[in-house]
mmCIF file of C-alpha atoms in Angstrom:
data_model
loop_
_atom_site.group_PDB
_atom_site.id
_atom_site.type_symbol
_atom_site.label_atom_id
_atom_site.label_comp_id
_atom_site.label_asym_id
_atom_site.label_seq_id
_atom_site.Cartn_x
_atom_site.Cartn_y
_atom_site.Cartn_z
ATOM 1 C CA UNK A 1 -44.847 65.869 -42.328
ATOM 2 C CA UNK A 2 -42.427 63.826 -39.969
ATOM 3 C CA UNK A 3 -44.051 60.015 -39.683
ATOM 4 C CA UNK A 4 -42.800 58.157 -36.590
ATOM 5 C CA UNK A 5 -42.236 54.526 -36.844
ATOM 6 C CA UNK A 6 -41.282 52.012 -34.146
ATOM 7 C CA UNK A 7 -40.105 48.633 -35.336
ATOM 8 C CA UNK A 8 -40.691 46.078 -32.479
ATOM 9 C CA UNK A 9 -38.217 44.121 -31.038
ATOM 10 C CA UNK A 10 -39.207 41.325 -32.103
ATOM 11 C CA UNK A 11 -38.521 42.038 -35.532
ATOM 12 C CA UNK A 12 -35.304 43.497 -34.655
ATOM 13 C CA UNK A 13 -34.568 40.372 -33.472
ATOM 14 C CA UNK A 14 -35.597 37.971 -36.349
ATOM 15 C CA UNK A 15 -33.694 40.738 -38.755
ATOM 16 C CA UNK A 16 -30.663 39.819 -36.992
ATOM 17 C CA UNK A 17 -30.051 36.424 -38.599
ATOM 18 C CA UNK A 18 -33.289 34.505 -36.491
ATOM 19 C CA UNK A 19 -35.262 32.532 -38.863
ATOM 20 C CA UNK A 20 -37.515 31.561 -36.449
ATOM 21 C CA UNK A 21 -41.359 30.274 -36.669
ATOM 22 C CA UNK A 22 -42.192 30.717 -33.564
ATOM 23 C CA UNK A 23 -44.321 33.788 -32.520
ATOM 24 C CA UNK A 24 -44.813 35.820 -29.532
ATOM 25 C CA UNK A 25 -40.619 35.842 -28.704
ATOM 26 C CA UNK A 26 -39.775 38.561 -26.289
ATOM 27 C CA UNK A 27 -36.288 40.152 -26.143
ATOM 28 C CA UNK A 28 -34.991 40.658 -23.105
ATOM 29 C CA UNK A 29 -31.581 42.890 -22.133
ATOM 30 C CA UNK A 30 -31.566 45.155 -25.627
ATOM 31 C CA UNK A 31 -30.138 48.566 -26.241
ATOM 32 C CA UNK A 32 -31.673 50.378 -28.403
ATOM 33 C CA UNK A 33 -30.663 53.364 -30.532
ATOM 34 C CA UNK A 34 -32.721 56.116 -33.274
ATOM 35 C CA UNK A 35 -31.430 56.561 -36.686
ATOM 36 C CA UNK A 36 -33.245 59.301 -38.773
ATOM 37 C CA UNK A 37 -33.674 58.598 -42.182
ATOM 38 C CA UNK A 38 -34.131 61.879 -43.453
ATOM 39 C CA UNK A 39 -35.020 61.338 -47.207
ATOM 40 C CA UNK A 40 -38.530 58.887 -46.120
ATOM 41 C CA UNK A 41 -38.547 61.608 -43.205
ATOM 42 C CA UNK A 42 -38.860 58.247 -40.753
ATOM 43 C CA UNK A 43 -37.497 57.976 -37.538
ATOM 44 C CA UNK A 44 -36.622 54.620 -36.819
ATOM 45 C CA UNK A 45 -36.044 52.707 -33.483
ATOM 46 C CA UNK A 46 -33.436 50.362 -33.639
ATOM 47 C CA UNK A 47 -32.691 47.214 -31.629
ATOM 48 C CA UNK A 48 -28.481 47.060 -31.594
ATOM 49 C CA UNK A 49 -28.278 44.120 -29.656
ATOM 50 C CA UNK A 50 -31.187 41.680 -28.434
ATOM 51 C CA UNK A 51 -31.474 38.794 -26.379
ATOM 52 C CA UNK A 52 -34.978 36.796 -25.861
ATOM 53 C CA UNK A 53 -37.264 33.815 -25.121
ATOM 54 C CA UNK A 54 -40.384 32.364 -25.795
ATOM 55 C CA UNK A 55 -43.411 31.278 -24.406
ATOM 56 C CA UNK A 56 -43.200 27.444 -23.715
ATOM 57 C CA UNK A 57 -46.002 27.100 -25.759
ATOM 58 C CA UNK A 58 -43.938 27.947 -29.218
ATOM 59 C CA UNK A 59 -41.212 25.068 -28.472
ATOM 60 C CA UNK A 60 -42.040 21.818 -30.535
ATOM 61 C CA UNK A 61 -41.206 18.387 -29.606
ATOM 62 C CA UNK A 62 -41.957 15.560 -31.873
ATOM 63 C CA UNK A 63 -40.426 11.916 -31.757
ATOM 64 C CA UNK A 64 -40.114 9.565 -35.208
ATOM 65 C CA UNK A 65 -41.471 6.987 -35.138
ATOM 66 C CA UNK A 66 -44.557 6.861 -33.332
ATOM 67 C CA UNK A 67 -44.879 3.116 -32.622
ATOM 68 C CA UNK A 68 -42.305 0.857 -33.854
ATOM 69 C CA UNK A 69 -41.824 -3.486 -33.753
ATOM 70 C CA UNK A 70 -38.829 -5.529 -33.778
ATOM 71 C CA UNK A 71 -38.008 -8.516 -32.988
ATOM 72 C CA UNK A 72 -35.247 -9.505 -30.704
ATOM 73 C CA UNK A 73 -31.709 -8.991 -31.502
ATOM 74 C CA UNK A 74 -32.443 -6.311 -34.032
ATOM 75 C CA UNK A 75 -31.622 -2.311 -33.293
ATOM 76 C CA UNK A 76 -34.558 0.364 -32.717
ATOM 77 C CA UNK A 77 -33.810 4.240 -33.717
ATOM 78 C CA UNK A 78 -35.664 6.905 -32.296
ATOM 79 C CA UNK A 79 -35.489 10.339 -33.793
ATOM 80 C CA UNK A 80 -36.224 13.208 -31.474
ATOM 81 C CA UNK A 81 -37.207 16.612 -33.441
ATOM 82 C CA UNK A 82 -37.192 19.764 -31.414
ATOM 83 C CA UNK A 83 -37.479 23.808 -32.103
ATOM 84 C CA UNK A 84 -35.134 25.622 -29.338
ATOM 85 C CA UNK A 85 -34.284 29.491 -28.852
ATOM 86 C CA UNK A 86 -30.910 28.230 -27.411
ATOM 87 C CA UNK A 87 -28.577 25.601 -26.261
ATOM 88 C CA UNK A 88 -30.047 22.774 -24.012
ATOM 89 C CA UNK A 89 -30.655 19.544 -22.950
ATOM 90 C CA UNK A 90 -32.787 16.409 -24.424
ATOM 91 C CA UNK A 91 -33.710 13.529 -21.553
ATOM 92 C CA UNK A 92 -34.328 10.124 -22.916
ATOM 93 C CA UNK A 93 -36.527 7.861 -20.456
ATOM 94 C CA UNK A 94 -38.031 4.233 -20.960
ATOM 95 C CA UNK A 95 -41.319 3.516 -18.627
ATOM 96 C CA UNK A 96 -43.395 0.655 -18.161
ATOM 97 C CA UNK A 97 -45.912 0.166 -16.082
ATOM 98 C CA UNK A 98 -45.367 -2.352 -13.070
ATOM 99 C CA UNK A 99 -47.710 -4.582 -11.410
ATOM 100 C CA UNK A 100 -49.217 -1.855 -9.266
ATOM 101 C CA UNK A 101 -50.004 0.449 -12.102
ATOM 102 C CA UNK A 102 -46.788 3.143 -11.509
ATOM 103 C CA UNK A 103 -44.549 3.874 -13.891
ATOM 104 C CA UNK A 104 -41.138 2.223 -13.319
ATOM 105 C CA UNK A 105 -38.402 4.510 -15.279
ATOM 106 C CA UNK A 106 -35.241 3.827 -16.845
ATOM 107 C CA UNK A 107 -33.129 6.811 -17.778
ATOM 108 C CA UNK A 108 -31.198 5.849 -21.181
ATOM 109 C CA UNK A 109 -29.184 9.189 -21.799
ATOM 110 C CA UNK A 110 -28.789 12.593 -21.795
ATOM 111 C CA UNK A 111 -27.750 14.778 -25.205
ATOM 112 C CA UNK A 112 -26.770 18.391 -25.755
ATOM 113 C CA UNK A 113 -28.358 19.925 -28.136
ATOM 114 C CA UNK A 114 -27.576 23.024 -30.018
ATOM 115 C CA UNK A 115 -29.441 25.139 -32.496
ATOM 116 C CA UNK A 116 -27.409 26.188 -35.351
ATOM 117 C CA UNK A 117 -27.544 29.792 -37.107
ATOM 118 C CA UNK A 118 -29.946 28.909 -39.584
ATOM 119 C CA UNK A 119 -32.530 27.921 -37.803
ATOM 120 C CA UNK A 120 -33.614 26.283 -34.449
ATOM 121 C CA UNK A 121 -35.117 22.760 -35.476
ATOM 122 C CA UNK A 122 -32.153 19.999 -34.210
ATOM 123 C CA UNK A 123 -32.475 16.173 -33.633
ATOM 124 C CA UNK A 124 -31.425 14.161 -31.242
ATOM 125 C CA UNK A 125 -31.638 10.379 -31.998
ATOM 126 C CA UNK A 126 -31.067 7.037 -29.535
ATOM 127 C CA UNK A 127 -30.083 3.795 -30.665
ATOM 128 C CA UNK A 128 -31.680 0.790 -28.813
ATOM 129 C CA UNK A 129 -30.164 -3.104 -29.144
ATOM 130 C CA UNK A 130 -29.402 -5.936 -29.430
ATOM 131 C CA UNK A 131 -33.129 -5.884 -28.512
ATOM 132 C CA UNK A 132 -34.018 -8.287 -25.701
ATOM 133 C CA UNK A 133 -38.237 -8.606 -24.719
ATOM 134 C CA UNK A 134 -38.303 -6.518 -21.722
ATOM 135 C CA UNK A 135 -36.435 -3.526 -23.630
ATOM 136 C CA UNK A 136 -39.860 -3.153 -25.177
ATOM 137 C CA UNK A 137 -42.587 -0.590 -23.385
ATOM 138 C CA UNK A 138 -43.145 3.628 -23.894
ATOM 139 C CA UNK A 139 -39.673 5.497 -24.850
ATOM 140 C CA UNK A 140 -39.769 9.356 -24.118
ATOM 141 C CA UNK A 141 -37.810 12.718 -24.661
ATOM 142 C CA UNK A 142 -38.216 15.458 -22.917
ATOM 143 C CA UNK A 143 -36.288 19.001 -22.753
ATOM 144 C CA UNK A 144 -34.162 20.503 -19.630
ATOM 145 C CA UNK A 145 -35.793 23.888 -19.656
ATOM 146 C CA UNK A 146 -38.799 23.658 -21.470
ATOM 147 C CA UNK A 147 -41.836 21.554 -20.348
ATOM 148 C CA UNK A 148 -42.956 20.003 -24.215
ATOM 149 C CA UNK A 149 -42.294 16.138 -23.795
ATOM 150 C CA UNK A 150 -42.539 13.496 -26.686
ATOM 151 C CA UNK A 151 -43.273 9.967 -26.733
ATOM 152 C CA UNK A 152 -43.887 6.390 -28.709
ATOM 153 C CA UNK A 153 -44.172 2.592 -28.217
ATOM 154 C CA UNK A 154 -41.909 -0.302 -28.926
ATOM 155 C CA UNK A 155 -43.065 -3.593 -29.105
ATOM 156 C CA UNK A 156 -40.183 -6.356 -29.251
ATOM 157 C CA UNK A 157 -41.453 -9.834 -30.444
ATOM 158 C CA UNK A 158 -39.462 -12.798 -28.493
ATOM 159 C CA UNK A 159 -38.014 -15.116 -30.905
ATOM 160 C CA UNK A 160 -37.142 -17.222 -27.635
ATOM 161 C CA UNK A 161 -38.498 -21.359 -28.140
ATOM 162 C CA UNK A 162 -38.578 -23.639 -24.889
ATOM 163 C CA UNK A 163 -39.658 -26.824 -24.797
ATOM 164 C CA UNK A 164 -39.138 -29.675 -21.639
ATOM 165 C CA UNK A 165 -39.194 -33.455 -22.327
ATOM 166 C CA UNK A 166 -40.416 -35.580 -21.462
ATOM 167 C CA UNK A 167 -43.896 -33.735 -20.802
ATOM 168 C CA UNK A 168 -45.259 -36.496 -18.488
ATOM 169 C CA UNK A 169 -43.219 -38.785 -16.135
ATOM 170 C CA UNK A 170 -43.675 -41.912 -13.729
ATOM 171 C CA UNK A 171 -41.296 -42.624 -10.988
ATOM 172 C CA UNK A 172 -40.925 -45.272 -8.349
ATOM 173 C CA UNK A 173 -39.523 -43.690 -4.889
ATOM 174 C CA UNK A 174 -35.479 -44.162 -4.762
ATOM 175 C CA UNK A 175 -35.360 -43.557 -8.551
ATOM 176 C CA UNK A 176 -34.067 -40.541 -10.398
ATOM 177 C CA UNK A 177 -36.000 -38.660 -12.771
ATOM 178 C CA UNK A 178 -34.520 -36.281 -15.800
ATOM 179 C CA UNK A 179 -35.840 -33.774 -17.065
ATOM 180 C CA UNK A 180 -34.131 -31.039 -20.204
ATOM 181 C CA UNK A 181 -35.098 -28.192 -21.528
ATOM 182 C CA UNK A 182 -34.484 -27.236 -25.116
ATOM 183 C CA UNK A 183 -34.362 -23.370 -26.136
ATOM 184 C CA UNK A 184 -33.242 -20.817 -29.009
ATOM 185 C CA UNK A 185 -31.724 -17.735 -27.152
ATOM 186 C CA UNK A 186 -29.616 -14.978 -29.089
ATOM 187 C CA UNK A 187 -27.410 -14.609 -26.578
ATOM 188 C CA UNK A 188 -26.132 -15.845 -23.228
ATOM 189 C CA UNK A 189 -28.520 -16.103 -19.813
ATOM 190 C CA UNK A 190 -30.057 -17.861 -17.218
ATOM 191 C CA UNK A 191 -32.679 -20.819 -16.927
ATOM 192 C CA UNK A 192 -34.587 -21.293 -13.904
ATOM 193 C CA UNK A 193 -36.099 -24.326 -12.798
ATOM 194 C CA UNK A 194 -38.818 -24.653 -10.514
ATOM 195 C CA UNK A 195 -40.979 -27.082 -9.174
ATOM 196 C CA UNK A 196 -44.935 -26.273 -7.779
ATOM 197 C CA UNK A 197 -47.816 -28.123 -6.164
ATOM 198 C CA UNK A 198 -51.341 -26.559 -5.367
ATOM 199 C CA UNK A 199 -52.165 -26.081 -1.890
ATOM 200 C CA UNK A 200 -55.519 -27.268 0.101
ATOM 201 C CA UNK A 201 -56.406 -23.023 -1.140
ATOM 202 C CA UNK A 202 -55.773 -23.270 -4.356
ATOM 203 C CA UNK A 203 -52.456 -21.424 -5.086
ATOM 204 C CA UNK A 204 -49.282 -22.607 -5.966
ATOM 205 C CA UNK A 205 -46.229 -23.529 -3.711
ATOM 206 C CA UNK A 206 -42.977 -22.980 -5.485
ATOM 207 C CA UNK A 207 -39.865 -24.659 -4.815
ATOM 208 C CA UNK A 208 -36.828 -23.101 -6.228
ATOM 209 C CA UNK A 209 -34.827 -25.971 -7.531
ATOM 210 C CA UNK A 210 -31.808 -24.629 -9.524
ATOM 211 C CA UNK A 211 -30.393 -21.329 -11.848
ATOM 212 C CA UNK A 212 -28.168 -22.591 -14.898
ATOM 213 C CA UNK A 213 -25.874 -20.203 -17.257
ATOM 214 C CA UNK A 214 -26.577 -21.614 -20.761
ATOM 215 C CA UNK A 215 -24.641 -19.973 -23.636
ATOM 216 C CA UNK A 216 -25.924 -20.658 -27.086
ATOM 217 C CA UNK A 217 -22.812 -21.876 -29.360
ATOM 218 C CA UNK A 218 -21.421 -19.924 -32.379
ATOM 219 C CA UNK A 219 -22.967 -22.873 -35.113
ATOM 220 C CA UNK A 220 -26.485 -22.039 -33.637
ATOM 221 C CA UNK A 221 -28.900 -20.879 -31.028
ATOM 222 C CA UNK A 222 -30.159 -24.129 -29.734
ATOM 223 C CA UNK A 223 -28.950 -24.939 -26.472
ATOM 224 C CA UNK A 224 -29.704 -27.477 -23.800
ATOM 225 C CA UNK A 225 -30.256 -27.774 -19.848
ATOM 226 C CA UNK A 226 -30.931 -30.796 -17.746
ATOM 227 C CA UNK A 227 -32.265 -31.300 -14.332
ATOM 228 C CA UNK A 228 -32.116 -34.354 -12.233
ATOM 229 C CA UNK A 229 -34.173 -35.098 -9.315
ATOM 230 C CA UNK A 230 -33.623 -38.205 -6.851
ATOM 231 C CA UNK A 231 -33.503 -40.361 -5.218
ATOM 232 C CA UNK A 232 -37.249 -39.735 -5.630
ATOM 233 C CA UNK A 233 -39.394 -39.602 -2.118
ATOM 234 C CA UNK A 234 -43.580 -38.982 -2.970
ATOM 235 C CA UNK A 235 -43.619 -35.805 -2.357
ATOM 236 C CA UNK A 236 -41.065 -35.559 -5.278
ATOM 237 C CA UNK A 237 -43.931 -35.437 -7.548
ATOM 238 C CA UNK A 238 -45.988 -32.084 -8.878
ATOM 239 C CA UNK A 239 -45.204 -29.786 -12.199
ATOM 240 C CA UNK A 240 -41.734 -29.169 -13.163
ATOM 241 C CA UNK A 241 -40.908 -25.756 -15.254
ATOM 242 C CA UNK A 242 -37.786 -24.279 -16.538
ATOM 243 C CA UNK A 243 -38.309 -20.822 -17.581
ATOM 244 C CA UNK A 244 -35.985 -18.004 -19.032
ATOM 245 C CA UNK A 245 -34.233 -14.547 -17.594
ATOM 246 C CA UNK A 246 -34.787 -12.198 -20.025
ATOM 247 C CA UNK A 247 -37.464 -13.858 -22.249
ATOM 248 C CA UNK A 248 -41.021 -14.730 -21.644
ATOM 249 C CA UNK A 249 -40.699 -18.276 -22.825
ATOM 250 C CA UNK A 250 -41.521 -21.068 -20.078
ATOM 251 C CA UNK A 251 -42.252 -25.013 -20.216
ATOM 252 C CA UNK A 252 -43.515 -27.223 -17.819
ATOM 253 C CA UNK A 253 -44.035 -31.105 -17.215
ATOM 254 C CA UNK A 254 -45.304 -33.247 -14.687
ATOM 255 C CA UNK A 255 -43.876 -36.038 -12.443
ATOM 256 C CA UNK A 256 -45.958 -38.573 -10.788
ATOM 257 C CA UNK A 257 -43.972 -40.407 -8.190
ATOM 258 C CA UNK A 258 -45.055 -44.432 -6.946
ATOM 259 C CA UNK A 259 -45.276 -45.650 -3.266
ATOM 260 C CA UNK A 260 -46.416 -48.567 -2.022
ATOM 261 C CA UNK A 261 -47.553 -48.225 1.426
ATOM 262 C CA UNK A 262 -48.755 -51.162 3.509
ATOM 263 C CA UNK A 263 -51.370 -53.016 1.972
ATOM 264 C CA UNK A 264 -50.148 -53.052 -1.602
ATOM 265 C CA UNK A 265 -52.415 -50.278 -2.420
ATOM 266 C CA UNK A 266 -50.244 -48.008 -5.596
ATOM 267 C CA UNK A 267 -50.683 -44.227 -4.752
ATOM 268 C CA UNK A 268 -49.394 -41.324 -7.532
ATOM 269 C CA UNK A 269 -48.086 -37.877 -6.112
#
């Protein structure tokens, strides 16, 4: 009695070197051929050459590690682990979200990625420093052609120190006051100073007073900036702050400035 068996193209498929996982491939574009095997009495169908894909939901994406925290200056790896039929794309994207609760994205790079014979799991891994503050938030990778996205946190602790002497100050109009502010900064940027007053509402006028390059020397990290103000007039006085560019560290002081209108009576701004 002749049996009839049909092997699936599937199986074909894997037979032909695919050690794949995944199930529920479909082969597109093969030719197929019989073969009588005349001693088991079989007649087989066989796939001579196969091509096929899968359903999205049998690609993996998984991303190593899953939250991570540095501090600044130091390097963050992510390790993106993928299972692919073929030859693609991985998208790496950092996101945080902004004051109005949308993502604001920064693409970081684009890999090839290419599944070798034995098998279809590859890795794709980004490298992330000298870490600064702000490079901390969500990291993601994501494929070209295949929807499965993966994602983690970093959190980046600011080693940055700012202090501002003196803290409190008393001026006479026509005289100068000086204030500097002391930080620890890894690397070269920007101080800001600023100078603020609340209004008859409540909220905060803000003068911009000056932006200074400071550039922490090779013996250390401690680096100064100074800000002079004057001749003083009384509406000189209100908080003084010097903040940072790229770190969250800020100081402030305040300034009290002397008149003496008619009458001899002192008045503090």
């Amino acid at each position: 009695k002749k049996e009839r068996k049909t092997i699936s193209k599937h199986q074909q498929c894997l037979k032909k070197g695919f050690k794949s996982t995944l199930t529920g491939c479909t082969p597109q574009n093969g030719s197929l051929s019989k073969r009588i095997d005349r001693k088991c009495r079989k007649v087989e169908t066989q796939l001579k050459s196969c091509e096929y894909t899968c359903p999205s939901s049998a690609i993996t994406l998984t991303m190593e590690p899953l939250n991570i925290k540095k501090e600044e200056s130091e390097i963050a790896t992510f390790t993106c682990i993928t299972t692919v039929p073929k030859p693609t794309k991985i998208y790496w994207q950092r996101f945080v979200l902004n004051s109005d609760g949308y993502k604001d994205i920064t693409e970081l790079a684009t890999q090839d990625i290419n599944p070798s014979e034995k098998g279809w799991k590859v890795k794709s891994e980004l490298k992330v420093g000298p870490l600064g503050f702000y490079d901390g938030g969500n990291y993601r990778c994501s494929l070209l052609e295949f929807p499965a996205t993966a994602e983690t946190f970093l959190a980046v602790k600011s080693n940055a120190a700012l202090t501002i002497n003196p803290l409190e100050l008393k001026k006479e109009e026509s005289e100068t006051a000086t204030f500097t502010c002391i930080t620890t900064v890894p690397k070269p940027t920007k101080i800001y100073w600023q100078r603020f007053v609340l209004n008859s509402d409540g909220y905060k006028d803000i003068t911009e007073l000056a932006t200074q390059d400071i550039n922490p020397s090779e013996k250390g990290w401690k680096v100064k900036s100074e800000l002079k103000v004057g001749p003083l007039g009384f509406y000189d006085g209100g908080n003084y702050r010097c903040s940072l560019l790229e770190f969250p560290a800020t100081a402030e002081a305040f300034l009290g400035v002397q008149t003496k209108p008619k009458g001899n009576n002192i008045s503090y701004m």
